[in-house]
Amino acid sequence: ALSLAQERAIGRMTLKFNWMEHALEVLIESIVGGDEGTSLVLPLIARMHFVMKVDVLKDQVTALADHYVPTDENEEAYQQFASAVKQQISQARQLNAFRNSIVHWRPFLGGQHATKAEIDVSAKAIDQKADEMESVGDELFSLAIQPRNWCKAG
């Protein structure tokens, strides 16, 4: 069974995860480009699982290396951008794994499909992960709205 505090923390974590996923989508869309309201990216990624979206972002950032105007300044800007995105991707993957361990808890299933009887993570720990999700979302969104004058593609 879950405590009331755990239930509240899981609800909060779900909202923060949704923000993180939205920010990930915004960053993907900003890299691919397209005028606001005319981008066809969101319909393409809308049905993807979170991990698939993360993989798309990772591939896009790698592909950007072929699309910026090559100067020393642009190389440095790209490297900083790519490094920041990769750091957020790594953290997002870890947070997604944590979230999945909570939201896919199924003690009511029988036999080999049952999961452990209780969630042994405190409400405080869940709240801390929710804060991390919000922070990753903020960082991803910030990366999406940064000007990328060095890049022809975005």
mmCIF file of C-alpha atoms in Angstrom:
data_model
loop_
_atom_site.group_PDB
_atom_site.id
_atom_site.type_symbol
_atom_site.label_atom_id
_atom_site.label_comp_id
_atom_site.label_asym_id
_atom_site.label_seq_id
_atom_site.Cartn_x
_atom_site.Cartn_y
_atom_site.Cartn_z
ATOM 1 C CA ALA A 1 0.000 0.000 0.000
ATOM 2 C CA LEU A 2 1.018 3.590 -0.505
ATOM 3 C CA SER A 3 0.939 6.283 2.121
ATOM 4 C CA LEU A 4 -0.987 9.472 1.386
ATOM 5 C CA ALA A 5 2.337 11.332 1.237
ATOM 6 C CA GLN A 6 3.652 8.858 -1.355
ATOM 7 C CA GLU A 7 0.478 9.239 -3.424
ATOM 8 C CA ARG A 8 0.830 13.012 -3.400
ATOM 9 C CA ALA A 9 4.519 12.817 -4.267
ATOM 10 C CA ILE A 10 3.786 10.448 -7.166
ATOM 11 C CA GLY A 11 1.165 12.859 -8.484
ATOM 12 C CA ARG A 12 3.650 15.725 -8.265
ATOM 13 C CA MET A 13 6.333 13.606 -9.908
ATOM 14 C CA THR A 14 3.939 12.787 -12.760
ATOM 15 C CA LEU A 15 3.350 16.476 -13.429
ATOM 16 C CA LYS A 16 7.073 17.260 -13.343
ATOM 17 C CA PHE A 17 7.783 14.319 -15.652
ATOM 18 C CA ASN A 18 5.193 15.683 -18.090
ATOM 19 C CA TRP A 19 7.005 19.039 -18.032
ATOM 20 C CA MET A 20 10.333 17.318 -18.703
ATOM 21 C CA GLU A 21 8.823 15.397 -21.626
ATOM 22 C CA HIS A 22 7.223 18.546 -23.040
ATOM 23 C CA ALA A 23 10.529 20.411 -22.857
ATOM 24 C CA LEU A 24 12.212 17.489 -24.631
ATOM 25 C CA GLU A 25 9.627 17.742 -27.420
ATOM 26 C CA VAL A 26 10.123 21.500 -27.683
ATOM 27 C CA LEU A 27 13.873 21.044 -28.009
ATOM 28 C CA ILE A 28 13.443 18.392 -30.712
ATOM 29 C CA GLU A 29 11.087 20.692 -32.582
ATOM 30 C CA SER A 30 13.450 23.653 -32.252
ATOM 31 C CA ILE A 31 16.315 21.660 -33.744
ATOM 32 C CA VAL A 32 14.311 20.337 -36.679
ATOM 33 C CA GLY A 33 12.952 23.803 -37.351
ATOM 34 C CA GLY A 34 9.819 24.953 -39.063
ATOM 35 C CA ASP A 35 7.761 28.008 -38.438
ATOM 36 C CA GLU A 36 5.729 28.067 -35.268
ATOM 37 C CA GLY A 37 2.458 26.302 -35.903
ATOM 38 C CA THR A 38 3.621 24.670 -39.136
ATOM 39 C CA SER A 39 6.063 22.116 -37.766
ATOM 40 C CA LEU A 40 5.199 18.517 -38.497
ATOM 41 C CA VAL A 41 7.605 17.215 -35.878
ATOM 42 C CA LEU A 42 5.198 16.971 -32.965
ATOM 43 C CA PRO A 43 2.734 14.686 -34.768
ATOM 44 C CA LEU A 44 5.672 12.423 -35.621
ATOM 45 C CA ILE A 45 6.956 12.116 -32.069
ATOM 46 C CA ALA A 46 3.686 12.443 -30.133
ATOM 47 C CA ARG A 47 3.092 8.696 -29.907
ATOM 48 C CA MET A 48 6.668 7.779 -29.140
ATOM 49 C CA HIS A 49 7.645 6.552 -25.718
ATOM 50 C CA PHE A 50 9.877 8.861 -23.723
ATOM 51 C CA VAL A 51 13.027 6.826 -24.364
ATOM 52 C CA MET A 52 12.418 6.936 -28.111
ATOM 53 C CA LYS A 53 12.121 10.739 -27.948
ATOM 54 C CA VAL A 54 15.392 10.877 -26.032
ATOM 55 C CA ASP A 55 17.021 8.783 -28.758
ATOM 56 C CA VAL A 56 15.659 11.128 -31.444
ATOM 57 C CA LEU A 57 17.129 14.113 -29.590
ATOM 58 C CA LYS A 58 20.489 12.384 -29.216
ATOM 59 C CA ASP A 59 20.584 11.606 -32.941
ATOM 60 C CA GLN A 60 19.594 15.177 -33.844
ATOM 61 C CA VAL A 61 22.335 16.705 -31.726
ATOM 62 C CA THR A 62 24.886 14.400 -33.337
ATOM 63 C CA ALA A 63 23.581 15.305 -36.817
ATOM 64 C CA LEU A 64 23.846 19.022 -36.046
ATOM 65 C CA ALA A 65 27.622 18.692 -36.313
ATOM 66 C CA ASP A 66 27.149 18.469 -40.091
ATOM 67 C CA HIS A 67 24.929 21.542 -40.277
ATOM 68 C CA TYR A 68 26.729 24.430 -38.659
ATOM 69 C CA VAL A 69 28.977 26.933 -40.336
ATOM 70 C CA PRO A 70 32.501 25.742 -39.493
ATOM 71 C CA THR A 71 34.410 28.372 -37.564
ATOM 72 C CA ASP A 72 36.316 28.078 -34.307
ATOM 73 C CA GLU A 73 33.614 30.065 -32.535
ATOM 74 C CA ASN A 74 30.844 27.897 -33.969
ATOM 75 C CA GLU A 75 32.702 24.722 -33.073
ATOM 76 C CA GLU A 76 32.931 25.866 -29.473
ATOM 77 C CA ALA A 77 29.239 26.850 -29.418
ATOM 78 C CA TYR A 78 28.221 23.487 -30.868
ATOM 79 C CA GLN A 79 30.394 21.567 -28.404
ATOM 80 C CA GLN A 80 28.875 23.466 -25.461
ATOM 81 C CA PHE A 81 25.350 22.865 -26.774
ATOM 82 C CA ALA A 82 25.997 19.174 -27.467
ATOM 83 C CA SER A 83 27.598 18.660 -24.071
ATOM 84 C CA ALA A 84 24.707 20.343 -22.257
ATOM 85 C CA VAL A 85 22.124 18.280 -24.158
ATOM 86 C CA LYS A 86 23.992 15.020 -23.554
ATOM 87 C CA GLN A 87 24.172 15.781 -19.839
ATOM 88 C CA GLN A 88 20.416 16.407 -19.705
ATOM 89 C CA ILE A 89 19.732 13.267 -21.765
ATOM 90 C CA SER A 90 21.713 11.173 -19.288
ATOM 91 C CA GLN A 91 19.834 12.603 -16.339
ATOM 92 C CA ALA A 92 16.476 12.266 -18.137
ATOM 93 C CA ARG A 93 17.143 8.564 -18.767
ATOM 94 C CA GLN A 94 17.898 7.981 -15.083
ATOM 95 C CA LEU A 95 14.807 9.899 -13.994
ATOM 96 C CA ASN A 96 12.651 7.981 -16.453
ATOM 97 C CA ALA A 97 13.915 4.676 -15.034
ATOM 98 C CA PHE A 98 13.078 5.895 -11.519
ATOM 99 C CA ARG A 99 9.619 7.030 -12.623
ATOM 100 C CA ASN A 100 8.953 3.716 -14.362
ATOM 101 C CA SER A 101 9.858 1.799 -11.203
ATOM 102 C CA ILE A 102 7.137 3.753 -9.412
ATOM 103 C CA VAL A 103 4.344 4.169 -11.958
ATOM 104 C CA HIS A 104 4.545 0.615 -13.278
ATOM 105 C CA TRP A 105 4.201 -0.843 -9.778
ATOM 106 C CA ARG A 106 1.671 -3.662 -9.948
ATOM 107 C CA PRO A 107 1.359 -5.598 -6.686
ATOM 108 C CA PHE A 108 -2.137 -6.795 -7.633
ATOM 109 C CA LEU A 109 -0.922 -9.033 -10.453
ATOM 110 C CA GLY A 110 -0.533 -12.672 -9.616
ATOM 111 C CA GLY A 111 2.401 -15.038 -9.943
ATOM 112 C CA GLN A 112 5.495 -14.048 -11.881
ATOM 113 C CA HIS A 113 3.935 -10.782 -13.073
ATOM 114 C CA ALA A 114 3.529 -9.316 -9.594
ATOM 115 C CA THR A 115 5.896 -6.628 -8.407
ATOM 116 C CA LYS A 116 6.963 -6.125 -4.809
ATOM 117 C CA ALA A 117 4.152 -5.558 -2.331
ATOM 118 C CA GLU A 118 5.165 -2.012 -1.386
ATOM 119 C CA ILE A 119 6.996 0.908 -2.885
ATOM 120 C CA ASP A 120 9.981 1.278 -0.600
ATOM 121 C CA VAL A 121 10.806 4.820 -1.704
ATOM 122 C CA SER A 122 9.852 7.614 0.655
ATOM 123 C CA ALA A 123 7.650 10.515 -0.349
ATOM 124 C CA LYS A 124 10.638 12.795 0.262
ATOM 125 C CA ALA A 125 12.799 10.817 -2.186
ATOM 126 C CA ILE A 126 10.019 10.892 -4.789
ATOM 127 C CA ASP A 127 9.692 14.660 -4.309
ATOM 128 C CA GLN A 128 13.438 15.068 -4.775
ATOM 129 C CA LYS A 129 13.259 13.177 -8.084
ATOM 130 C CA ALA A 130 10.298 15.348 -9.097
ATOM 131 C CA ASP A 131 12.451 18.429 -8.427
ATOM 132 C CA GLU A 132 15.197 16.923 -10.601
ATOM 133 C CA MET A 133 12.653 16.308 -13.383
ATOM 134 C CA GLU A 134 11.571 19.924 -13.196
ATOM 135 C CA SER A 135 15.191 21.054 -13.363
ATOM 136 C CA VAL A 136 15.926 18.864 -16.404
ATOM 137 C CA GLY A 137 12.775 20.196 -18.058
ATOM 138 C CA ASP A 138 13.879 23.755 -17.361
ATOM 139 C CA GLU A 139 17.328 23.067 -18.811
ATOM 140 C CA LEU A 140 15.951 21.368 -21.926
ATOM 141 C CA PHE A 141 13.516 24.229 -22.485
ATOM 142 C CA SER A 142 16.315 26.739 -21.990
ATOM 143 C CA LEU A 143 18.384 24.928 -24.611
ATOM 144 C CA ALA A 144 15.404 25.035 -26.975
ATOM 145 C CA ILE A 145 15.010 28.799 -26.760
ATOM 146 C CA GLN A 146 18.710 29.650 -26.964
ATOM 147 C CA PRO A 147 19.637 31.209 -30.271
ATOM 148 C CA ARG A 148 21.678 28.892 -32.435
ATOM 149 C CA ASN A 149 22.989 31.377 -34.985
ATOM 150 C CA TRP A 150 25.906 29.033 -35.559
ATOM 151 C CA CYS A 151 23.623 26.361 -36.939
ATOM 152 C CA LYS A 152 21.980 26.420 -40.370
ATOM 153 C CA ALA A 153 19.429 23.784 -39.299
ATOM 154 C CA GLY A 154 17.988 25.530 -36.279
#
